[in-house]
Coordinates of C-alpha atoms in Angstrom, one line a residue:
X313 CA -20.1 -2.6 60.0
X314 CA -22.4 0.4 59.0
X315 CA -22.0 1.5 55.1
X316 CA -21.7 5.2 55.2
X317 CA -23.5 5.4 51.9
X318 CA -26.9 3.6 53.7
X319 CA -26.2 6.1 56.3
X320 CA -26.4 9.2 53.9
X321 CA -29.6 7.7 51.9
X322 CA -30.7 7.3 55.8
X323 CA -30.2 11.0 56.8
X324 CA -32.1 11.8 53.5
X325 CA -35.5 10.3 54.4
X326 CA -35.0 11.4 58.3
X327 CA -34.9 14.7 57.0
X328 CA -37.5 14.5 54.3
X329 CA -40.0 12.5 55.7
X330 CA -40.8 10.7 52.3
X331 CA -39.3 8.4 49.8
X332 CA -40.1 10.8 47.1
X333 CA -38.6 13.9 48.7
X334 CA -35.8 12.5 49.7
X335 CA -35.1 10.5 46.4
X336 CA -35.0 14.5 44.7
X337 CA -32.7 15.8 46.8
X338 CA -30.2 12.7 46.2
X339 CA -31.2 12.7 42.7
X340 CA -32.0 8.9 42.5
X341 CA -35.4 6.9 42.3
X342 CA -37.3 6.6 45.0
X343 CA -36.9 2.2 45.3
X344 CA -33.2 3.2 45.8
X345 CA -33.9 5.2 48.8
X346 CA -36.2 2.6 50.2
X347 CA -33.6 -0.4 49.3
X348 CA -30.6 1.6 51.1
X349 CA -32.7 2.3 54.2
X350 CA -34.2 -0.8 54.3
X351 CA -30.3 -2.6 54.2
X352 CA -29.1 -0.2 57.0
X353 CA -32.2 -0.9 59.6
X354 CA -30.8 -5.0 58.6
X355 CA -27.6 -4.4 59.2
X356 CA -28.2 -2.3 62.6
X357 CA -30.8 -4.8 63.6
X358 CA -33.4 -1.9 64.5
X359 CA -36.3 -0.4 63.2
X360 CA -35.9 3.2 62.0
X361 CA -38.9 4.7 60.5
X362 CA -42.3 3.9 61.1
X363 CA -44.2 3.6 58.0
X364 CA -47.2 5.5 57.0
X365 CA -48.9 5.5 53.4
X366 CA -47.2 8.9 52.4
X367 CA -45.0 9.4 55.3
X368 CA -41.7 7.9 56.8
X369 CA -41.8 9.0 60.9
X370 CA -38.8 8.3 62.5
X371 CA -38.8 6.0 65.7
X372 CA -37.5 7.2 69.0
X373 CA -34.3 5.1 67.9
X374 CA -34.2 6.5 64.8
X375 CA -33.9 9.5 66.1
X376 CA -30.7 8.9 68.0
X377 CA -29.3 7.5 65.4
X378 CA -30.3 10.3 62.6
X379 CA -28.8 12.6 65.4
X380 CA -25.6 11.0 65.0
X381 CA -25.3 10.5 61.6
X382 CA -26.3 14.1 60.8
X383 CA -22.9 15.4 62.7
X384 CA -21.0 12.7 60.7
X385 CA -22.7 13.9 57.6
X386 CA -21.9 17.5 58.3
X387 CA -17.8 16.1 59.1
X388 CA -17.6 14.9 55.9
X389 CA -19.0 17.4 54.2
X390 CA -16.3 19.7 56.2
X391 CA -13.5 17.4 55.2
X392 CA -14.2 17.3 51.4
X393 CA -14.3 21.0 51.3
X394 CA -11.2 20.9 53.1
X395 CA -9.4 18.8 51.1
X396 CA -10.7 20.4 47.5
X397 CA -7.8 22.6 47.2
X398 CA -5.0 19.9 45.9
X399 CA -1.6 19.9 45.0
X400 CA 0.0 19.2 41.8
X401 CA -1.8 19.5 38.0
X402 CA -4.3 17.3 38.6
X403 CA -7.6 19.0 37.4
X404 CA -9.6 20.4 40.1
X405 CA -13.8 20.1 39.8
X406 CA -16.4 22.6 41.2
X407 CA -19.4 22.4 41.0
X408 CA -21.8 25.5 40.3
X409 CA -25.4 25.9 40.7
X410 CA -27.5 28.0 38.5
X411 CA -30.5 29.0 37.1
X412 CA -31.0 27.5 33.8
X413 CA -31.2 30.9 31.9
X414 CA -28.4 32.3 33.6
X415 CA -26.3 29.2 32.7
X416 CA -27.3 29.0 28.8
X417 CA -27.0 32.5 28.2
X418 CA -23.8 34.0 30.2
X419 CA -22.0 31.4 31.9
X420 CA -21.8 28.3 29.3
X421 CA -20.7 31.1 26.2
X422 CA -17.3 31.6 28.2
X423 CA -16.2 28.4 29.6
X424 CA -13.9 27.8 26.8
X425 CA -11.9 31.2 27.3
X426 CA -11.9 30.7 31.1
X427 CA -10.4 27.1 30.6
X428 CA -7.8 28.7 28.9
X429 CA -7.0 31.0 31.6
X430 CA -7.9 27.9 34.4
X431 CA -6.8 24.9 32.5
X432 CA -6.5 23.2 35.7
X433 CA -10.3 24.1 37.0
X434 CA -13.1 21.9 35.4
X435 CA -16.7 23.1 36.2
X436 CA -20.0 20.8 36.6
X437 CA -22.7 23.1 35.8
X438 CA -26.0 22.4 37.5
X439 CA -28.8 24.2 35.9
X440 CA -31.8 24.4 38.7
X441 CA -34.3 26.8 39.6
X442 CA -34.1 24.7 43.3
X443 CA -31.9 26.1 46.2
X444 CA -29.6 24.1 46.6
X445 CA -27.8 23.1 50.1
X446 CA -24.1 24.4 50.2
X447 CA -24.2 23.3 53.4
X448 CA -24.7 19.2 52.3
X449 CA -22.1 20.2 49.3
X450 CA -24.8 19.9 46.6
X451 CA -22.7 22.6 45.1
X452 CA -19.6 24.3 45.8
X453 CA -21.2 27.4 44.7
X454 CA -24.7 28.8 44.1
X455 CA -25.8 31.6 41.5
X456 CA -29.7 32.7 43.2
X457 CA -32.1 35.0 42.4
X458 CA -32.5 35.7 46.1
X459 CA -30.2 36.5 48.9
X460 CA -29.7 33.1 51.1
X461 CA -30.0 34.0 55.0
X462 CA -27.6 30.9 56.0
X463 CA -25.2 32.9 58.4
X464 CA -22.0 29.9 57.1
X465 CA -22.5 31.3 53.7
X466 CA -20.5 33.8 52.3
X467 CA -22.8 36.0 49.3
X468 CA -21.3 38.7 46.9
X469 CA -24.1 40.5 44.7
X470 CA -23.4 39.7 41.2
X471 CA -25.9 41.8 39.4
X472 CA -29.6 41.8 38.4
X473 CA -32.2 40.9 35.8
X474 CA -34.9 42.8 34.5
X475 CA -38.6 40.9 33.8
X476 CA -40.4 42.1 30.9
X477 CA -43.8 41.6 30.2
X478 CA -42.8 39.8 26.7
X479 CA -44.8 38.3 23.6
X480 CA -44.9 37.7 19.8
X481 CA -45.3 40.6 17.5
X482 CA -48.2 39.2 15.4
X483 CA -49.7 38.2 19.1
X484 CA -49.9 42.0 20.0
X485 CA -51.0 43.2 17.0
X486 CA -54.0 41.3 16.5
X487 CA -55.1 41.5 20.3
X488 CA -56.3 44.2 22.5
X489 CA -55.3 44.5 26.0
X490 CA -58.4 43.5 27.3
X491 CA -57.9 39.9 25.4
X492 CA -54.5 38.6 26.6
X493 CA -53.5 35.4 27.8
X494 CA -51.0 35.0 30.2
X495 CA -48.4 32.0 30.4
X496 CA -47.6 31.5 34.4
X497 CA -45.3 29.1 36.4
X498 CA -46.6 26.0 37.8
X499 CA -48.4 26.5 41.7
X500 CA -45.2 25.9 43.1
X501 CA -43.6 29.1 41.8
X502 CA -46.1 31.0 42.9
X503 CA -44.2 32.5 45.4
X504 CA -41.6 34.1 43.0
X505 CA -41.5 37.4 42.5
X506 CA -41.9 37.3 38.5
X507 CA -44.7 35.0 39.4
X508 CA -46.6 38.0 41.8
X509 CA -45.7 40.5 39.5
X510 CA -47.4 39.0 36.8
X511 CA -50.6 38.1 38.3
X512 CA -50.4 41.2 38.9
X513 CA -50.5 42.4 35.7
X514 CA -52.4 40.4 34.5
X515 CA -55.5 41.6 36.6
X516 CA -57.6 38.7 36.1
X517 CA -57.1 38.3 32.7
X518 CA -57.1 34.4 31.6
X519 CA -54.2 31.8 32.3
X520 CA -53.4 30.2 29.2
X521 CA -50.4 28.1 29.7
X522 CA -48.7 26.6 33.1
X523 CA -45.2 25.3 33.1
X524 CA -42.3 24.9 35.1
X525 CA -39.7 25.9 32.5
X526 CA -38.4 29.4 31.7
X527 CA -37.4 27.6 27.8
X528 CA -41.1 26.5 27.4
X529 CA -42.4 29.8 28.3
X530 CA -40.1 31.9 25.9
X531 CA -40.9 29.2 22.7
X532 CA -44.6 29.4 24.0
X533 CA -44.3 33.6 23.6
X534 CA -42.6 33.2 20.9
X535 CA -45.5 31.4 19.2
X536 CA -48.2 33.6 19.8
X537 CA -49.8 31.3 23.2
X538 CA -49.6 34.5 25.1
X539 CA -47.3 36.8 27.3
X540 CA -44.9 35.9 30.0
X541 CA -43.2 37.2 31.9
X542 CA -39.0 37.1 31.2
X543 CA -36.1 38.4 31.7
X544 CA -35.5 40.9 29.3
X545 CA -32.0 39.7 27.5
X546 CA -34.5 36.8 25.8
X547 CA -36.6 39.5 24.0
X548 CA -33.9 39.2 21.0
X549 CA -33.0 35.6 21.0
X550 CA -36.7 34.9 20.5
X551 CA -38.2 37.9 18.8
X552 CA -40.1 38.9 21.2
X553 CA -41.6 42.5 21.6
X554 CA -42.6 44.1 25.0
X555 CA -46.6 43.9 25.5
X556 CA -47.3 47.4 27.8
X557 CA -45.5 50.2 28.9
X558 CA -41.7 50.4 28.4
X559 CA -41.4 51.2 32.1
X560 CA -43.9 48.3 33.8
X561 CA -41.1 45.6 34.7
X562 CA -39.5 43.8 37.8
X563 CA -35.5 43.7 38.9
X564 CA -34.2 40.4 40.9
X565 CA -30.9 40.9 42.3
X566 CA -28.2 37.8 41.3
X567 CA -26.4 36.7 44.2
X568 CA -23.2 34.3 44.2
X569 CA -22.6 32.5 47.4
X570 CA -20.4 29.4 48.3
X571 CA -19.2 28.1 52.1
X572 CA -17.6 30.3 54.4
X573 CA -15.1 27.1 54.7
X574 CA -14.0 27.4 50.8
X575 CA -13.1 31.5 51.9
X576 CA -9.4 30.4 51.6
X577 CA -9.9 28.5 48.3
X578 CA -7.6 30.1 45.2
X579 CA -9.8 27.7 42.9
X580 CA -12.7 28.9 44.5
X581 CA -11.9 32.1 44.2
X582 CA -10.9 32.1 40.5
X583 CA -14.1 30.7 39.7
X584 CA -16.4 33.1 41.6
X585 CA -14.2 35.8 39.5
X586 CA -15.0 34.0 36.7
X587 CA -18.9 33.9 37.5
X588 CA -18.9 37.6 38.5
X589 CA -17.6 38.7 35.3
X590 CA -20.5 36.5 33.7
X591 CA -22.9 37.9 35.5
X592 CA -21.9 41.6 35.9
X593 CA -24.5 44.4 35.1
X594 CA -22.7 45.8 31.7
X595 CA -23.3 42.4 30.0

């Protein structure tokens, strides 16, 4: 008999097309993808993938069966949203997706109070900049800085953050415009708004620190590397000062969005509430 749990390692790499991509998105090593698949093309007696040096193709086979075991994959997804509203005390888990800023700053500071009011509701807090798939039940629900376009979602704007053009004190002082240094995203966050914005601004001026962490930027500000560009509520926290014009920033809209099969969830529904009231624009 087929192990579902080779199945869903399958699906993984069918849809990724490599052991590394696939491995991210199931949050494992990558030998444990290739062990899995490996055991389930044993077990079915067939070859599944046809293996290139950086690339997992799927053989005509394979594609039958990743057909098949995408629609049981999508089932149980169905059924354990289904069944997430229980009866009795028995504490209830959901899981929340969030950007890591969001999460340290507004959410995590009233966990305690909503547990109180909840005390049946426990919350796994998943601090990401990735998108996250509702859909595979990655998350029960997502907080985003853009609005998802999956028509089975159901999104409620939340609020919105303000990007500042941000550094040290002593770093402006002792600088002209003409010599700043500007700490950027990694390439792969090009894309983001912030990140257009900011090259932007920055007019050519030179790059001096790349990373892929909003924390690293901020303690990089805040020690006189340069100016980043962040949301404007960690100005305090890290004494930063705002390099420009009080009026040059950029607004990202916060969007909260969980499975249109969880609509008739009361625990779902109490902890959206809860992550509204985080997030809401008089914070």
């Amino acid at each position: 008999m087929l192990d579902w749990d080779d199945l869903r390692f399958f699906v993984a790499l069918a849809d990724e097309g490599s052991l590394s991509a696939a491995a991210r998105r199931l949050r494992v090593d990558h030998a444990t993808v290739a062990r899995r698949v490996q055991a389930l093309e044993e077990k079915a007696g067939i070859r599944l993938f046809d293996r290139r040096p950086r690339r997992y193709l799927l053989t005509e086979k394979g594609r039958l069966v990743a057909e098949r075991a995408r629609r049981m994959e999508g089932e149980v997804f169905a059924l354990e949203r289904d069944i997430l509203e229980t009866e009795g005390e028995a504490p209830v888990e959901i899981s929340v997706s969030a950007p890591p800023v969001l999460t340290s700053f507004f959410l995590t500071p009233k966990i305690a109070a909503f547990y109180e009011a909840r005390p049946r509701i426990r919350l796994r807090l998943v601090a990401d900049v990735r998108n996250v798939s509702l859909t595979r039940r990655e998350a029960d629900i997502a907080v985003r800085l853009s609005r998802p376009t999956d028509p089975s979602l159901i999104i409620r704007k939340a609020g919105s953050v303000r990007y500042l053009l941000l550094a040290s004190p002593a770093y402006l002082a002792t600088r002209k415009p003409e010599q700043y240094g500007f700490i950027l995203f990694d390439e792969l966050l090009d894309e983001t708004p912030q990140q257009v914005w900011l090259k932007r601004m920055s007019a050519g001026r030179e790059t001096v620190l790349r990373t892929n962490d909003l924390s690293v930027q901020c303690a990089a500000a805040a020690a006189g590397v340069g100016i980043a560009a962040l949301p404007d509520f960690v100005a305090a926290t890290y004494g930063l000062q705002v390099a420009g014009g009080e009026g040059e920033h950029i607004t990202r809209d916060i969007y909260l969005t969980y499975h249109h099969d969880l609509r008739d969830s009361d625990t779902i529904a109490a902890t959206v509430a809860f992550l509204a009231e985080c997030l809401r624009p008089e914070r």
